[in-house]
Amino acid sequence: MKKCALILLLMATMIFSLVSCGKKELQTFDGVPDEAVSVARTYLEAFRKGTKNASQYCYFATKESENAYREAENQWLESYEIQKIEKLNDSLYVVTVYGKLNVDSEARTAYHYVGMVDGQWQYILNIGNIPEALKTNVDFSPYDYSDNPDIL
């Protein structure tokens, strides 16, 4: 009887361990509003299906920039990791993403943004699309990759 109870206990422990290992825990970002984190995750998951799908989750400063993004329909995000989200001001956060596009041979780091635009958190792909009101007193130099503006 003791042997049977021990076997059942071991089996239950193994099942619990397997179930626990199979669950992917969402990374948390201290001090970042949950909605801002959710917007980043939603955009990145949508981008795995391509730019047309992902564009609905982005803020674009102009219709031209939106159209240019949507027209790059042969690109999608194969894999990604949000490395960190940092506060730039109360209405703007920088999202450091390490990811690989289907058209790239290797993964690389990109800097995107989540900003409060018209009362809603919006995913913003680059500095040029950030509304001027959100750029006040922000130093963007650590997030500049002007040598490769087409990154992610």
mmCIF file of C-alpha atoms in Angstrom:
data_model
loop_
_atom_site.group_PDB
_atom_site.id
_atom_site.type_symbol
_atom_site.label_atom_id
_atom_site.label_comp_id
_atom_site.label_asym_id
_atom_site.label_seq_id
_atom_site.Cartn_x
_atom_site.Cartn_y
_atom_site.Cartn_z
ATOM 1 C CA MET A 1 0.000 0.000 0.000
ATOM 2 C CA LYS A 2 2.832 2.392 0.873
ATOM 3 C CA LYS A 3 4.553 1.498 -2.389
ATOM 4 C CA CYS A 4 1.407 2.323 -4.371
ATOM 5 C CA ALA A 5 1.012 5.671 -2.582
ATOM 6 C CA LEU A 6 4.652 6.512 -3.238
ATOM 7 C CA ILE A 7 4.293 5.680 -6.943
ATOM 8 C CA LEU A 8 1.144 7.823 -7.183
ATOM 9 C CA LEU A 9 2.909 10.690 -5.431
ATOM 10 C CA LEU A 10 5.883 10.430 -7.822
ATOM 11 C CA MET A 11 3.577 10.333 -10.844
ATOM 12 C CA ALA A 12 1.656 13.378 -9.619
ATOM 13 C CA THR A 13 4.935 15.243 -9.076
ATOM 14 C CA MET A 14 6.136 14.361 -12.583
ATOM 15 C CA ILE A 15 2.850 15.437 -14.180
ATOM 16 C CA PHE A 16 2.900 18.716 -12.262
ATOM 17 C CA SER A 17 6.505 19.305 -13.349
ATOM 18 C CA LEU A 18 5.718 18.618 -17.001
ATOM 19 C CA VAL A 19 2.678 20.883 -16.972
ATOM 20 C CA SER A 20 4.640 23.649 -15.258
ATOM 21 C CA CYS A 21 7.495 23.423 -17.766
ATOM 22 C CA GLY A 22 5.089 23.525 -20.688
ATOM 23 C CA LYS A 23 3.551 26.845 -19.678
ATOM 24 C CA LYS A 24 5.210 29.915 -21.100
ATOM 25 C CA GLU A 25 5.179 32.624 -18.492
ATOM 26 C CA LEU A 26 4.732 36.169 -19.727
ATOM 27 C CA GLN A 27 7.595 38.435 -18.918
ATOM 28 C CA THR A 28 6.688 41.373 -16.711
ATOM 29 C CA PHE A 29 8.120 44.854 -16.898
ATOM 30 C CA ASP A 30 8.179 46.727 -13.594
ATOM 31 C CA GLY A 31 6.742 50.225 -13.723
ATOM 32 C CA VAL A 32 5.317 49.827 -17.242
ATOM 33 C CA PRO A 33 1.521 50.047 -17.561
ATOM 34 C CA ASP A 34 -0.017 46.659 -18.331
ATOM 35 C CA GLU A 35 -1.861 48.136 -21.326
ATOM 36 C CA ALA A 36 1.406 49.372 -22.835
ATOM 37 C CA VAL A 37 2.956 45.911 -22.477
ATOM 38 C CA SER A 38 -0.155 44.324 -23.970
ATOM 39 C CA VAL A 39 -0.003 46.651 -26.983
ATOM 40 C CA ALA A 40 3.616 45.654 -27.616
ATOM 41 C CA ARG A 41 2.875 41.952 -27.382
ATOM 42 C CA THR A 42 -0.217 42.246 -29.580
ATOM 43 C CA TYR A 43 1.683 44.073 -32.316
ATOM 44 C CA LEU A 44 4.625 41.643 -32.293
ATOM 45 C CA GLU A 45 2.359 38.606 -32.444
ATOM 46 C CA ALA A 46 0.395 40.198 -35.305
ATOM 47 C CA PHE A 47 3.635 40.924 -37.162
ATOM 48 C CA ARG A 48 4.339 37.197 -37.171
ATOM 49 C CA LYS A 49 1.506 37.042 -39.731
ATOM 50 C CA GLY A 50 2.844 39.928 -41.825
ATOM 51 C CA THR A 51 2.703 43.687 -42.159
ATOM 52 C CA LYS A 52 -0.886 43.891 -43.409
ATOM 53 C CA ASN A 53 -2.092 42.180 -40.270
ATOM 54 C CA ALA A 54 0.234 44.110 -37.960
ATOM 55 C CA SER A 55 -0.455 47.581 -39.394
ATOM 56 C CA GLN A 56 -3.799 47.782 -37.609
ATOM 57 C CA TYR A 57 -1.924 47.816 -34.302
ATOM 58 C CA CYS A 58 0.456 50.666 -35.201
ATOM 59 C CA TYR A 59 0.307 54.414 -35.045
ATOM 60 C CA PHE A 60 1.559 56.104 -38.210
ATOM 61 C CA ALA A 61 2.193 59.840 -38.450
ATOM 62 C CA THR A 62 1.194 59.906 -42.122
ATOM 63 C CA LYS A 63 -0.859 57.823 -44.508
ATOM 64 C CA GLU A 64 2.252 57.486 -46.668
ATOM 65 C CA SER A 65 4.231 55.794 -43.889
ATOM 66 C CA GLU A 66 1.307 53.457 -43.214
ATOM 67 C CA ASN A 67 1.003 52.531 -46.889
ATOM 68 C CA ALA A 68 4.750 51.944 -47.205
ATOM 69 C CA TYR A 69 4.627 49.620 -44.203
ATOM 70 C CA ARG A 70 1.630 47.698 -45.519
ATOM 71 C CA GLU A 71 3.234 47.306 -48.936
ATOM 72 C CA ALA A 72 6.144 45.386 -47.414
ATOM 73 C CA GLU A 73 3.789 42.419 -47.263
ATOM 74 C CA ASN A 74 6.495 39.893 -48.046
ATOM 75 C CA GLN A 75 7.989 40.482 -44.596
ATOM 76 C CA TRP A 76 7.022 39.001 -41.286
ATOM 77 C CA LEU A 77 8.567 38.408 -37.914
ATOM 78 C CA GLU A 78 9.808 34.842 -37.544
ATOM 79 C CA SER A 79 10.839 35.110 -33.910
ATOM 80 C CA TYR A 80 11.233 37.767 -31.253
ATOM 81 C CA GLU A 81 11.984 38.489 -27.646
ATOM 82 C CA ILE A 82 11.071 41.689 -25.839
ATOM 83 C CA GLN A 83 14.325 42.343 -24.025
ATOM 84 C CA LYS A 84 13.125 45.362 -22.075
ATOM 85 C CA ILE A 85 10.653 48.217 -21.978
ATOM 86 C CA GLU A 86 11.925 51.496 -20.561
ATOM 87 C CA LYS A 87 10.095 54.661 -19.619
ATOM 88 C CA LEU A 88 11.121 57.748 -21.589
ATOM 89 C CA ASN A 89 8.374 59.931 -20.112
ATOM 90 C CA ASP A 90 4.877 59.388 -18.694
ATOM 91 C CA SER A 91 3.425 58.907 -22.183
ATOM 92 C CA LEU A 92 6.230 57.148 -24.020
ATOM 93 C CA TYR A 93 8.159 53.904 -23.563
ATOM 94 C CA VAL A 94 10.910 52.382 -25.690
ATOM 95 C CA VAL A 95 10.576 48.674 -26.476
ATOM 96 C CA THR A 96 13.852 46.852 -27.127
ATOM 97 C CA VAL A 97 13.085 43.870 -29.333
ATOM 98 C CA TYR A 98 15.486 41.183 -30.464
ATOM 99 C CA GLY A 99 13.955 39.531 -33.488
ATOM 100 C CA LYS A 100 14.395 37.954 -36.872
ATOM 101 C CA LEU A 101 12.509 38.837 -40.019
ATOM 102 C CA ASN A 102 11.921 36.191 -42.650
ATOM 103 C CA VAL A 103 14.041 38.218 -45.109
ATOM 104 C CA ASP A 104 17.058 38.518 -42.791
ATOM 105 C CA SER A 105 19.786 35.964 -42.283
ATOM 106 C CA GLU A 106 20.170 36.749 -38.593
ATOM 107 C CA ALA A 107 18.261 38.242 -35.685
ATOM 108 C CA ARG A 108 18.975 41.791 -34.564
ATOM 109 C CA THR A 109 17.945 44.389 -32.015
ATOM 110 C CA ALA A 110 15.344 47.016 -32.852
ATOM 111 C CA TYR A 111 13.890 49.913 -30.887
ATOM 112 C CA HIS A 112 10.170 50.521 -31.121
ATOM 113 C CA TYR A 113 7.900 52.620 -28.956
ATOM 114 C CA VAL A 114 4.584 52.504 -27.146
ATOM 115 C CA GLY A 115 3.036 55.910 -26.703
ATOM 116 C CA MET A 116 -0.173 57.405 -25.388
ATOM 117 C CA VAL A 117 -1.776 58.897 -28.515
ATOM 118 C CA ASP A 118 -5.275 60.373 -28.340
ATOM 119 C CA GLY A 119 -5.912 58.669 -25.006
ATOM 120 C CA GLN A 120 -4.837 55.190 -26.128
ATOM 121 C CA TRP A 121 -1.587 53.266 -25.993
ATOM 122 C CA GLN A 122 -0.289 52.805 -29.528
ATOM 123 C CA TYR A 123 2.634 50.841 -30.965
ATOM 124 C CA ILE A 124 5.003 53.167 -32.846
ATOM 125 C CA LEU A 125 7.631 51.684 -35.130
ATOM 126 C CA ASN A 126 10.158 54.494 -35.282
ATOM 127 C CA ILE A 127 11.068 57.943 -34.015
ATOM 128 C CA GLY A 128 9.662 59.611 -37.132
ATOM 129 C CA ASN A 129 6.153 58.411 -36.280
ATOM 130 C CA ILE A 130 6.196 59.619 -32.674
ATOM 131 C CA PRO A 131 3.960 62.688 -32.254
ATOM 132 C CA GLU A 132 5.971 65.805 -31.399
ATOM 133 C CA ALA A 133 4.101 66.263 -28.115
ATOM 134 C CA LEU A 134 5.527 62.940 -26.865
ATOM 135 C CA LYS A 135 9.112 63.784 -27.821
ATOM 136 C CA THR A 136 9.511 66.626 -25.295
ATOM 137 C CA ASN A 137 12.690 66.273 -23.209
ATOM 138 C CA VAL A 138 13.533 62.828 -24.607
ATOM 139 C CA ASP A 139 17.025 61.891 -25.752
ATOM 140 C CA PHE A 140 16.609 59.396 -28.584
ATOM 141 C CA SER A 141 20.323 59.049 -29.351
ATOM 142 C CA PRO A 142 20.675 55.655 -27.588
ATOM 143 C CA TYR A 143 17.949 54.272 -29.883
ATOM 144 C CA ASP A 144 19.219 55.603 -33.207
ATOM 145 C CA TYR A 145 20.150 53.294 -36.027
ATOM 146 C CA SER A 146 20.163 55.734 -38.878
ATOM 147 C CA ASP A 147 22.712 53.503 -40.604
ATOM 148 C CA ASN A 148 19.895 50.967 -41.114
ATOM 149 C CA PRO A 149 16.456 52.660 -41.043
ATOM 150 C CA ASP A 150 14.653 49.559 -42.359
ATOM 151 C CA ILE A 151 15.459 47.435 -39.334
ATOM 152 C CA LEU A 152 12.510 45.362 -38.127
#
